[in-house]
Amino acid sequence: QVQLQESGPGLVKPSETLSLTCTVSGGSISSYYGSWIRQPPGKGLEWIGYIYASGSTNYNPSLKSRVAISIDISKNQFSLRLSSVTAADTAVYYCARQGAYTLLDYWGQGTLVTVSS
Amino acid sequence: DIQMTQSPSSLSASVGDRVTITCRASQSISNSLNWYQHKPGTAPKVVIYVASSLQSGVPSRFSGSGSGTDFTLTISGLQPEDFASYYCQQSYSTPYTFGQGTKLEIK
């Protein structure tokens, strides 16, 4: 059974960089896309972007200037960096595997990141 | 961006009821519409993909329909484990976008 787990600091200071890692178990990430999605408190889901095993990326234009997603096939991990964070970036961050039909078929349970001094 | 409008935002129902959630896209997305079930503190789970295909392991009381701009998710014979939030998502083009969600609560 494929499982994804997000990890990283739960508290980030304003203007700093948020960094999260998604570890995939039960299957290789090498033939799939890895996506990041977030949900601010009381708000809807927002797709942040994805990376393919080759390293090619696609980002939401609303965040593109601040986002970088990378992948480490050897560790079966992909990572998110979001720079110059503000309180508006406080959210539960999810990683997900994107499989056939561009479906987000497996998700992590999410990790809350709070931006506060 | 393609806007996804989901309704209702909340819904109270009883075990055994039949409920329908709708999702409308701001432009045609063919059948590139997925439905997810989400319970607090857990990983969201696919219930329906490409508008009407039932994800493996999901009970047959879940069904989806629609194409173009209008889609529905129907749960026939609600079970206690079905009370959760449901989100539609278009995978037609990036940026992928989601509906605002429907919280299904026990009456």
Short mmCIF file of N, CA and C in Angstrom, two decimals, chain B residues 38-73:
data_model
loop_
_atom_site.label_atom_id
_atom_site.label_comp_id
_atom_site.label_asym_id
_atom_site.label_seq_id
_atom_site.Cartn_x
_atom_site.Cartn_y
_atom_site.Cartn_z
N HIS B 38 -12.76 13.54 2.63
CA HIS B 38 -11.75 13.94 3.60
C HIS B 38 -12.33 13.98 4.99
N LYS B 39 -11.68 13.25 5.89
CA LYS B 39 -12.02 13.30 7.31
C LYS B 39 -10.88 13.99 8.04
N PRO B 40 -11.18 14.81 9.05
CA PRO B 40 -10.15 15.60 9.73
C PRO B 40 -8.98 14.75 10.22
N GLY B 41 -7.78 15.23 9.96
CA GLY B 41 -6.59 14.55 10.45
C GLY B 41 -6.17 13.33 9.65
N THR B 42 -6.85 13.08 8.56
CA THR B 42 -6.51 11.92 7.73
C THR B 42 -6.17 12.37 6.31
N ALA B 43 -5.64 11.46 5.54
CA ALA B 43 -5.34 11.75 4.14
C ALA B 43 -6.62 11.75 3.32
N PRO B 44 -6.82 12.77 2.49
CA PRO B 44 -7.95 12.72 1.56
C PRO B 44 -7.89 11.46 0.70
N LYS B 45 -9.08 10.99 0.32
CA LYS B 45 -9.18 9.71 -0.38
C LYS B 45 -10.03 9.91 -1.64
N VAL B 46 -9.58 9.32 -2.74
CA VAL B 46 -10.34 9.39 -3.99
C VAL B 46 -11.59 8.53 -3.87
N VAL B 47 -12.73 9.07 -4.28
CA VAL B 47 -13.92 8.22 -4.37
C VAL B 47 -14.34 8.00 -5.83
N ILE B 48 -14.27 9.06 -6.63
CA ILE B 48 -14.65 8.99 -8.04
C ILE B 48 -13.58 9.71 -8.87
N TYR B 49 -13.20 9.13 -10.00
CA TYR B 49 -12.28 9.81 -10.91
C TYR B 49 -12.84 9.80 -12.32
N VAL B 50 -12.31 10.68 -13.14
CA VAL B 50 -12.84 10.96 -14.48
C VAL B 50 -14.36 10.92 -14.49
N ALA B 51 -14.93 11.66 -13.58
CA ALA B 51 -16.36 11.97 -13.47
C ALA B 51 -17.23 10.83 -12.98
N SER B 52 -16.96 9.61 -13.44
CA SER B 52 -17.91 8.54 -13.11
C SER B 52 -17.28 7.20 -12.78
N SER B 53 -15.96 7.14 -12.73
CA SER B 53 -15.30 5.87 -12.42
C SER B 53 -15.10 5.73 -10.92
N LEU B 54 -15.53 4.59 -10.40
CA LEU B 54 -15.43 4.34 -8.97
C LEU B 54 -14.01 3.88 -8.63
N GLN B 55 -13.38 4.56 -7.69
CA GLN B 55 -12.03 4.17 -7.28
C GLN B 55 -12.08 2.79 -6.63
N SER B 56 -11.04 2.01 -6.87
CA SER B 56 -10.96 0.67 -6.30
C SER B 56 -11.10 0.72 -4.78
N GLY B 57 -11.94 -0.16 -4.26
CA GLY B 57 -12.14 -0.24 -2.83
C GLY B 57 -13.24 0.65 -2.28
N VAL B 58 -13.77 1.53 -3.12
CA VAL B 58 -14.84 2.44 -2.68
C VAL B 58 -16.19 1.74 -2.88
N PRO B 59 -17.06 1.81 -1.89
CA PRO B 59 -18.36 1.11 -2.00
C PRO B 59 -19.19 1.60 -3.18
N SER B 60 -19.99 0.71 -3.72
CA SER B 60 -20.79 1.02 -4.92
C SER B 60 -21.94 1.99 -4.65
N ARG B 61 -22.17 2.33 -3.39
CA ARG B 61 -23.19 3.34 -3.11
C ARG B 61 -22.76 4.74 -3.57
N PHE B 62 -21.48 4.89 -3.85
CA PHE B 62 -20.97 6.15 -4.41
C PHE B 62 -21.06 6.08 -5.94
N SER B 63 -21.54 7.17 -6.53
CA SER B 63 -21.56 7.25 -7.98
C SER B 63 -21.36 8.70 -8.41
N GLY B 64 -20.83 8.86 -9.61
CA GLY B 64 -20.60 10.18 -10.15
C GLY B 64 -21.12 10.26 -11.58
N SER B 65 -21.50 11.46 -11.96
CA SER B 65 -21.97 11.65 -13.33
C SER B 65 -21.64 13.06 -13.79
N GLY B 66 -21.79 13.27 -15.10
CA GLY B 66 -21.60 14.60 -15.66
C GLY B 66 -20.47 14.64 -16.66
N SER B 67 -20.47 15.71 -17.42
CA SER B 67 -19.38 16.00 -18.35
C SER B 67 -19.52 17.45 -18.79
N GLY B 68 -18.45 17.99 -19.30
CA GLY B 68 -18.50 19.39 -19.71
C GLY B 68 -18.30 20.32 -18.52
N THR B 69 -19.39 20.89 -18.03
CA THR B 69 -19.28 21.83 -16.91
C THR B 69 -20.04 21.41 -15.65
N ASP B 70 -20.95 20.45 -15.76
CA ASP B 70 -21.80 20.11 -14.63
C ASP B 70 -21.63 18.66 -14.21
N PHE B 71 -21.39 18.47 -12.90
CA PHE B 71 -21.08 17.16 -12.36
C PHE B 71 -21.82 16.94 -11.04
N THR B 72 -22.07 15.66 -10.75
CA THR B 72 -22.70 15.34 -9.48
C THR B 72 -22.03 14.13 -8.85
N LEU B 73 -22.02 14.14 -7.53
CA LEU B 73 -21.63 12.99 -6.72
C LEU B 73 -22.87 12.57 -5.94
#
